[in-house]
Amino acid sequence: MSLTRIHNFSISLDGFATGEPQSLEAPFGHAGQRLHRWMMATRSWDAEAGSTGVDNAYAERHGPGIGAEIMGSHKFGPPGWHDDPDWKGWWGPNPPFHTPTFVLTHHARPSIEMEGGTTFHFIEATPAEALETAREAAGGQDVRIGGGPSMVRDFLAAGLVDHMHLVQVPIVLGRGVRLWDGLEGVEAAFDVEAVSSPSGVTHFTFTRKAS
Amino acid sequence: MSLTRIHNFSISLDGFATGEPQSLEAPFGHAGQRLHRWMMATRSWDAEAGSTGVDNAYAERHGPGIGAEIMGSHKFGPPGWHDDPDWKGWWGPNPPFHTPTFVLTHHARPSIEMEGGTTFHFIEATPAEALETAREAAGGQDVRIGGGPSMVRDFLAAGLVDHMHLVQVPIVLGRGVRLWDGLEGVEAAFDVEAVSSPSGVTHFTFTRKAS
């Protein structure tokens, strides 16, 4: 069975998954790299000196078993990226997705084949439609919901998420885009586990209850 | 040295410390008892059958070393309590404070001496003024900041908190009163530790850095 999964999705104590304003120089706004430093300190990111403990164990689950990703428009580029016909994402010639990757946008454009197995497809679709498309492309494997927070919220609200790994970083961002808005009671559909790491972050896993 | 401490202050995943609407029947609104069930399951609350693990270890720190409490108006009673001259708080004849307890209110009234060492005093004061008053009454011991969330926020914003114990419960409340609003970057003044409990909650301690 193909699952819908979220991995390494980092939020602040006050629930912001990105700061503001987002720009080419600051993809996460005033949050800078603070939400993701825990991940950059793991072996999965830093093959030489990264840690191999609990943070890395969670971080490494990002890739295996995934056959496609769906991402929101704000993850693919800074505001206005769709006005730049040469924009190919933040990640250089070999993006870290290695599968078909569906970008939700109102500005569809031709697909872009990158190195390493990533092909960006640009689609305008509801969460359910996008998931159906991605699932076909995933060849029986799982589909990753890549973020940002607005599209994660949409997929959660639509009941389309089977597994969600959140990482809560002990900072108060104060402003940006919140994950939890409009999701009152969302935890009822999930078994929730919290595990604190010596690094200071807390890992939450939301696993959809058997229905 | 007399410290200013917060204990057992429970918040949801999305940062709400109380639901809505607050009333005589529902002091925490639609949150009901969900934010505090972890505490009611400990030995400190249930002397017969309560747990004696990590949740209880934190919960028991509420009393020792405290010489006075300051609480907000919303903790003392439901909306409109000041129109009822007989209102003496939610807690019956022997409230769980056992010290002088200062209620911040715009409706001052004569002090009320209860059983067990609790005396309620009603004062209109800034956080700094209230702390000075409570500290005098505490006889060299620590002062507890009792909540609710609005007054905790005020004391945090004023830099008056030395130790804060938060308990994050894995539910999404969606509405109510948020703890974190207006506190961007507040963590910079503290060493922060997170510890997950087998009960599912996560304990955060904020300890003011030596200056």
Coordinates of C-alpha atoms in Angstrom, one line a residue:
Chain A
M1 CA 0.0 0.0 0.0
S2 CA 1.3 3.4 -1.0
L3 CA 1.4 5.8 2.0
T4 CA 1.5 9.6 2.1
R5 CA 4.4 10.8 4.3
I6 CA 5.9 14.0 5.6
H7 CA 9.5 14.0 6.9
N8 CA 11.8 16.4 8.7
F9 CA 9.2 19.1 8.8
S10 CA 10.6 21.6 11.3
I11 CA 8.5 24.1 13.4
S12 CA 9.3 26.5 16.2
L13 CA 7.8 26.3 19.7
D14 CA 5.1 28.7 18.5
G15 CA 4.3 26.5 15.5
F16 CA 5.9 28.5 12.7
A17 CA 7.4 26.5 9.8
T18 CA 9.0 29.5 8.2
G19 CA 9.7 33.0 9.1
E20 CA 9.2 36.2 7.1
P21 CA 9.7 37.7 4.6
Q22 CA 10.7 34.9 2.2
S23 CA 13.2 36.0 -0.5
L24 CA 15.9 34.6 -2.7
E25 CA 18.5 35.3 -0.1
A26 CA 16.4 34.1 2.8
P27 CA 14.1 31.2 1.9
F28 CA 12.9 30.9 5.5
G29 CA 12.8 34.7 6.2
H30 CA 14.0 35.8 9.6
A31 CA 14.2 32.1 10.7
G32 CA 17.4 31.8 8.7
Q33 CA 18.7 28.2 9.2
R34 CA 17.6 28.0 12.8
L35 CA 14.7 25.5 12.0
H36 CA 17.0 23.2 10.2
R37 CA 20.4 23.3 12.0
W38 CA 19.5 20.0 13.8
M39 CA 19.3 18.3 10.4
M40 CA 22.5 19.9 9.0
A41 CA 24.3 18.5 12.0
T42 CA 23.4 14.9 11.1
R43 CA 25.3 12.3 9.1
S44 CA 22.5 12.4 6.5
W45 CA 23.5 15.9 5.6
D46 CA 27.1 16.1 6.6
A47 CA 28.7 12.8 5.6
E48 CA 32.0 13.6 7.2
A49 CA 31.3 15.0 10.6
G50 CA 27.5 14.6 11.1
S51 CA 26.0 12.9 14.2
T52 CA 24.6 9.4 14.0
G53 CA 22.1 9.4 16.9
V54 CA 18.4 9.9 17.1
D55 CA 18.3 13.1 14.9
N56 CA 20.0 11.2 12.1
A57 CA 17.8 8.2 12.5
Y58 CA 14.8 10.3 11.8
A59 CA 16.5 12.4 9.1
E60 CA 17.5 9.4 7.0
R61 CA 13.9 8.2 6.7
H62 CA 13.4 11.1 4.2
G63 CA 14.3 9.1 1.1
P64 CA 13.7 5.3 1.3
G65 CA 10.5 4.0 -0.1
I66 CA 9.5 7.4 -1.7
G67 CA 8.5 7.3 -5.3
A68 CA 7.3 10.9 -5.8
E69 CA 7.1 14.2 -4.0
I70 CA 4.5 16.9 -4.0
M71 CA 5.6 20.4 -3.0
G72 CA 4.0 23.8 -2.7
S73 CA 4.8 26.8 -4.8
H74 CA 6.7 28.5 -2.0
K75 CA 9.0 25.6 -1.5
F76 CA 10.1 25.7 -5.2
G77 CA 11.2 29.3 -5.3
P78 CA 11.1 32.8 -3.9
P79 CA 8.1 35.0 -4.5
G80 CA 7.9 35.7 -8.3
W81 CA 9.9 32.6 -9.4
H82 CA 7.3 31.9 -12.0
D83 CA 8.3 35.1 -13.8
D84 CA 11.7 33.7 -14.4
P85 CA 11.7 31.1 -17.1
D86 CA 15.1 29.9 -16.1
W87 CA 14.3 29.2 -12.4
K88 CA 14.9 25.5 -11.6
G89 CA 14.6 25.5 -7.8
W90 CA 17.1 26.2 -5.0
W91 CA 18.9 22.9 -5.2
G92 CA 21.4 23.1 -8.1
P93 CA 21.7 20.6 -10.9
N94 CA 21.1 17.5 -8.7
P95 CA 18.2 18.2 -6.3
P96 CA 17.7 15.9 -3.2
F97 CA 14.5 14.4 -4.4
H98 CA 15.6 11.8 -7.0
T99 CA 12.0 11.1 -8.1
P100 CA 9.2 12.8 -10.0
T101 CA 8.4 16.0 -8.1
F102 CA 5.1 17.8 -8.5
V103 CA 5.1 21.5 -7.9
L104 CA 1.6 22.9 -7.1
T105 CA 1.3 26.2 -8.9
H106 CA -1.2 28.4 -10.8
H107 CA 1.5 29.0 -13.3
A108 CA 2.1 25.7 -15.1
R109 CA 5.1 25.3 -17.3
P110 CA 6.9 22.5 -19.1
S111 CA 8.5 19.8 -17.0
I112 CA 12.2 20.1 -16.1
E113 CA 14.4 17.0 -16.0
M114 CA 17.3 17.4 -13.6
E115 CA 20.2 15.2 -12.7
G116 CA 19.9 12.4 -10.2
G117 CA 16.3 11.3 -11.1
T118 CA 14.4 14.5 -10.1
T119 CA 12.0 15.7 -12.7
F120 CA 9.9 18.8 -11.8
H121 CA 6.3 18.8 -13.0
F122 CA 4.1 21.8 -12.6
I123 CA 0.5 21.2 -12.0
E124 CA -2.6 23.1 -10.8
A125 CA -4.6 20.6 -8.7
T126 CA -6.5 20.0 -5.5
P127 CA -4.6 18.0 -2.8
A128 CA -6.6 14.9 -3.7
E129 CA -6.0 15.3 -7.5
A130 CA -2.3 16.0 -6.9
L131 CA -2.0 12.9 -4.7
E132 CA -3.6 10.7 -7.4
T133 CA -1.2 12.0 -10.0
A134 CA 1.8 11.6 -7.8
R135 CA 0.8 8.1 -6.7
E136 CA 0.6 7.0 -10.3
A137 CA 4.1 8.4 -10.9
A138 CA 5.4 6.7 -7.7
G139 CA 5.1 3.2 -9.1
G140 CA 3.7 1.6 -6.0
Q141 CA 6.0 3.5 -3.6
D142 CA 5.1 6.2 -1.1
V143 CA 4.4 9.8 -1.8
R144 CA 6.2 12.5 0.2
I145 CA 4.4 15.8 1.0
G146 CA 7.3 18.2 0.9
G147 CA 5.9 21.5 2.3
G148 CA 5.8 24.4 2.9
P149 CA 3.3 24.8 5.8
S150 CA 0.3 26.0 3.8
M151 CA 0.2 22.9 1.6
V152 CA 0.9 20.6 4.5
R153 CA -2.0 22.1 6.3
D154 CA -4.2 21.6 3.2
F155 CA -3.2 17.9 3.0
L156 CA -3.8 17.4 6.7
A157 CA -7.2 19.1 6.5
A158 CA -8.2 16.9 3.6
G159 CA -7.3 13.8 5.7
L160 CA -4.6 12.7 3.1
V161 CA -1.6 12.3 5.4
D162 CA -0.7 8.8 6.7
H163 CA 2.6 9.6 8.5
M164 CA 4.0 12.9 9.6
H165 CA 7.4 13.5 11.2
L166 CA 7.6 17.0 12.8
V167 CA 10.7 18.4 14.5
Q168 CA 10.1 21.1 17.1
V169 CA 13.0 23.5 17.6
P170 CA 13.0 25.3 20.9
I171 CA 12.9 28.9 19.5
V172 CA 10.0 31.4 19.5
L173 CA 9.9 32.8 16.0
G174 CA 6.9 35.1 16.6
R175 CA 6.0 35.6 12.9
G176 CA 5.9 33.7 9.6
V177 CA 3.6 30.9 8.5
R178 CA 2.0 28.7 11.1
L179 CA 1.5 25.0 10.6
W180 CA -1.5 24.4 12.9
D181 CA -4.0 27.1 11.9
G182 CA -7.4 25.6 11.2
L183 CA -6.5 22.1 12.3
E184 CA -8.3 21.9 15.7
G185 CA -8.5 18.3 16.8
V186 CA -6.4 16.9 13.9
E187 CA -4.5 14.7 16.4
A188 CA -7.6 12.5 16.9
A189 CA -6.9 10.6 13.7
F190 CA -3.3 9.8 14.7
D191 CA -1.2 8.0 17.2
V192 CA 1.2 10.6 18.3
E193 CA 4.7 9.9 19.8
A194 CA 7.1 12.6 21.1
V195 CA 10.8 11.9 21.5
S196 CA 13.3 14.6 22.8
S197 CA 16.8 14.5 21.4
P198 CA 20.0 15.5 23.2
S199 CA 20.4 18.1 20.5
G200 CA 17.5 20.0 22.1
V201 CA 14.8 19.3 19.4
T202 CA 11.8 17.1 19.9
H203 CA 10.6 14.7 17.3
F204 CA 6.9 14.1 16.8
T205 CA 5.5 11.3 14.7
F206 CA 1.9 11.2 13.7
T207 CA 0.8 7.8 12.5
R208 CA -2.7 7.5 11.1
K209 CA -4.8 5.1 13.2
A210 CA -6.1 2.0 11.5
S211 CA -9.7 2.7 10.4
Chain B
M1 CA 18.3 34.6 46.3
S2 CA 14.5 34.6 45.7
L3 CA 13.7 33.3 42.2
T4 CA 10.5 33.8 40.1
R5 CA 9.2 30.4 39.0
I6 CA 6.5 28.9 36.8
H7 CA 5.5 25.3 37.2
N8 CA 3.2 22.8 35.5
F9 CA 2.1 25.4 32.9
S10 CA 0.4 23.3 30.2
I11 CA 0.0 24.2 26.5
S12 CA -1.2 22.5 23.4
L13 CA 0.9 21.7 20.3
D14 CA -0.3 25.0 18.9
G15 CA 0.6 27.0 22.0
F16 CA -2.8 27.5 23.6
A17 CA -2.8 27.4 27.5
T18 CA -6.6 27.6 27.7
G19 CA -9.5 27.0 25.3
E20 CA -12.6 29.1 24.9
P21 CA -15.0 30.2 26.1
Q22 CA -14.1 30.3 29.8
S23 CA -17.0 29.9 32.2
L24 CA -17.9 28.7 35.7
E25 CA -18.6 25.2 34.3
A26 CA -15.5 25.1 32.0
P27 CA -12.6 27.1 33.4
F28 CA -10.4 26.1 30.4
G29 CA -13.2 26.3 27.8
H30 CA -13.3 23.6 25.1
A31 CA -10.0 22.3 26.3
G32 CA -11.8 20.8 29.2
Q33 CA -9.3 18.8 31.3
R34 CA -7.2 17.7 28.4
L35 CA -4.3 20.1 29.1
H36 CA -4.0 18.8 32.7
R37 CA -4.8 15.1 32.6
W38 CA -1.0 14.3 32.7
M39 CA -0.9 16.0 36.1
M40 CA -4.0 14.4 37.5
A41 CA -2.5 11.1 36.7
T42 CA 0.5 11.7 38.9
R43 CA 1.1 10.9 42.6
S44 CA 1.2 14.6 43.4
W45 CA -2.5 14.8 42.5
D46 CA -3.7 11.3 43.1
A47 CA -2.1 10.1 46.3
E48 CA -3.5 6.6 45.9
A49 CA -3.0 5.5 42.3
G50 CA -0.9 8.3 40.7
S51 CA 2.3 7.6 38.7
T52 CA 5.7 8.3 40.3
G53 CA 7.7 8.8 37.1
V54 CA 9.0 11.8 35.3
D55 CA 5.6 13.6 35.1
N56 CA 5.3 13.3 38.9
A57 CA 8.9 14.5 39.5
Y58 CA 8.2 17.7 37.6
A59 CA 4.7 18.1 39.1
E60 CA 6.0 17.9 42.7
R61 CA 8.3 20.9 42.2
H62 CA 5.2 23.1 42.3
G63 CA 5.2 23.7 46.1
P64 CA 8.7 23.4 47.7
G65 CA 10.6 26.7 48.2
I66 CA 7.6 28.9 47.2
G67 CA 6.7 31.7 49.6
A68 CA 4.1 33.5 47.5
E69 CA 2.1 33.3 44.3
I70 CA 0.9 35.9 41.8
M71 CA -2.0 34.9 39.6
G72 CA -4.0 36.7 36.9
S73 CA -7.6 37.6 37.2
H74 CA -8.7 34.9 34.8
K75 CA -7.2 32.2 37.0
F76 CA -9.0 33.3 40.1
G77 CA -12.5 33.0 38.7
P78 CA -14.8 33.0 35.6
P79 CA -15.7 36.2 33.7
G80 CA -17.6 38.5 36.1
W81 CA -16.3 36.9 39.4
H82 CA -15.6 40.4 40.7
D83 CA -19.4 41.1 40.7
D84 CA -19.9 38.3 43.2
P85 CA -18.8 39.4 46.7
D86 CA -18.8 35.8 47.9
W87 CA -16.5 34.4 45.2
K88 CA -13.4 32.8 46.9
G89 CA -11.8 31.0 43.9
W90 CA -12.3 27.6 42.4
W91 CA -10.5 25.6 45.0
G92 CA -12.8 25.2 48.0
P93 CA -11.9 26.1 51.6
N94 CA -8.3 24.8 51.4
P95 CA -6.7 26.0 48.1
P96 CA -3.5 24.4 46.9
F97 CA -1.3 27.5 47.3
H98 CA -0.6 27.5 51.1
T99 CA 1.0 31.0 50.9
P100 CA 0.1 34.6 50.4
T101 CA -1.5 34.7 46.9
F102 CA -1.7 38.0 45.0
V103 CA -4.5 38.3 42.4
L104 CA -3.9 40.9 39.8
T105 CA -7.2 42.7 39.2
H106 CA -8.7 46.1 38.4
H107 CA -11.3 45.3 41.1
A108 CA -9.5 45.3 44.4
R109 CA -11.4 44.0 47.4
P110 CA -10.5 43.0 51.0
S111 CA -8.1 40.1 51.5
I112 CA -9.5 36.6 52.1
E113 CA -7.9 34.3 54.5
M114 CA -8.5 30.6 53.6
E115 CA -7.5 27.3 55.4
G116 CA -4.1 25.8 54.9
G117 CA -2.1 29.0 54.7
T118 CA -3.5 30.6 51.6
T119 CA -4.5 34.2 51.9
F120 CA -5.8 35.9 48.7
H121 CA -4.8 39.6 48.3
F122 CA -6.2 41.6 45.4
I123 CA -3.9 44.2 43.9
E124 CA -3.7 46.4 40.8
A125 CA -0.1 46.5 39.8
T126 CA 2.4 46.2 37.0
P127 CA 4.3 42.9 36.9
A128 CA 7.4 44.5 38.5
E129 CA 5.4 46.1 41.3
A130 CA 3.4 42.8 41.9
L131 CA 6.7 40.9 42.1
E132 CA 8.2 43.3 44.6
T133 CA 5.1 43.0 46.8
A134 CA 5.0 39.2 46.5
R135 CA 8.7 38.9 47.2
E136 CA 8.3 40.8 50.4
A137 CA 5.5 38.5 51.5
A138 CA 7.6 35.4 50.5
G139 CA 10.0 35.9 53.3
G140 CA 13.1 35.1 51.3
Q141 CA 11.6 32.2 49.4
D142 CA 10.7 32.0 45.7
V143 CA 7.6 33.6 44.0
R144 CA 5.5 31.5 41.8
I145 CA 3.8 33.0 38.7
G146 CA 0.6 31.1 38.6
G147 CA -0.9 32.0 35.2
G148 CA -3.1 32.3 33.1
P149 CA -1.3 32.8 29.8
S150 CA -1.8 36.5 29.5
M151 CA 0.0 37.3 32.8
V152 CA 2.7 34.7 32.1
R153 CA 3.3 36.5 28.8
D154 CA 3.5 39.9 30.6
F155 CA 6.1 38.6 33.1
L156 CA 8.2 36.9 30.4
A157 CA 8.1 40.1 28.3
A158 CA 9.2 42.1 31.3
G159 CA 12.2 39.8 31.8
L160 CA 11.0 38.8 35.3
V161 CA 10.9 35.0 35.0
D162 CA 13.9 32.9 36.3
H163 CA 12.5 29.4 35.8
M164 CA 9.7 28.2 33.6
H165 CA 8.4 24.6 33.4
L166 CA 6.0 24.1 30.4
V167 CA 4.2 20.9 29.6
Q168 CA 3.3 20.4 26.0
V169 CA 0.3 18.2 25.4
P170 CA 0.0 16.6 21.9
I171 CA -3.3 18.1 21.0
V172 CA -4.2 20.9 18.6
L173 CA -6.7 23.2 20.4
G174 CA -7.1 25.6 17.5
R175 CA -8.5 28.5 19.6
G176 CA -8.2 30.0 23.1
V177 CA -5.4 32.1 24.6
R178 CA -1.9 31.6 23.2
L179 CA 1.2 31.7 25.4
W180 CA 3.8 32.8 22.8
D181 CA 2.3 35.8 21.2
G182 CA 4.6 38.8 21.2
L183 CA 7.5 36.8 22.7
E184 CA 9.7 36.5 19.6
G185 CA 13.3 35.4 20.6
V186 CA 12.4 35.0 24.3
E187 CA 14.4 31.8 24.4
A188 CA 17.6 33.7 24.0
A189 CA 17.7 34.6 27.7
F190 CA 17.3 30.9 28.8
D191 CA 18.9 27.5 28.7
V192 CA 16.1 25.3 27.4
E193 CA 15.7 21.6 28.0
A194 CA 13.1 19.3 26.5
V195 CA 12.2 15.9 28.0
S196 CA 9.5 13.6 26.5
S197 CA 7.5 11.5 28.9
P198 CA 6.1 8.0 28.3
S199 CA 2.7 9.6 29.0
G200 CA 3.0 11.5 25.7
V201 CA 3.6 15.0 27.0
T202 CA 6.9 16.9 26.7
H203 CA 8.4 18.8 29.6
F204 CA 10.3 22.0 28.8
T205 CA 12.4 23.9 31.3
F206 CA 13.5 27.4 30.7
T207 CA 16.3 28.4 33.1
R208 CA 17.5 32.0 32.9
K209 CA 21.2 32.2 31.9
A210 CA 23.6 33.7 34.3
S211 CA 24.1 37.3 33.4

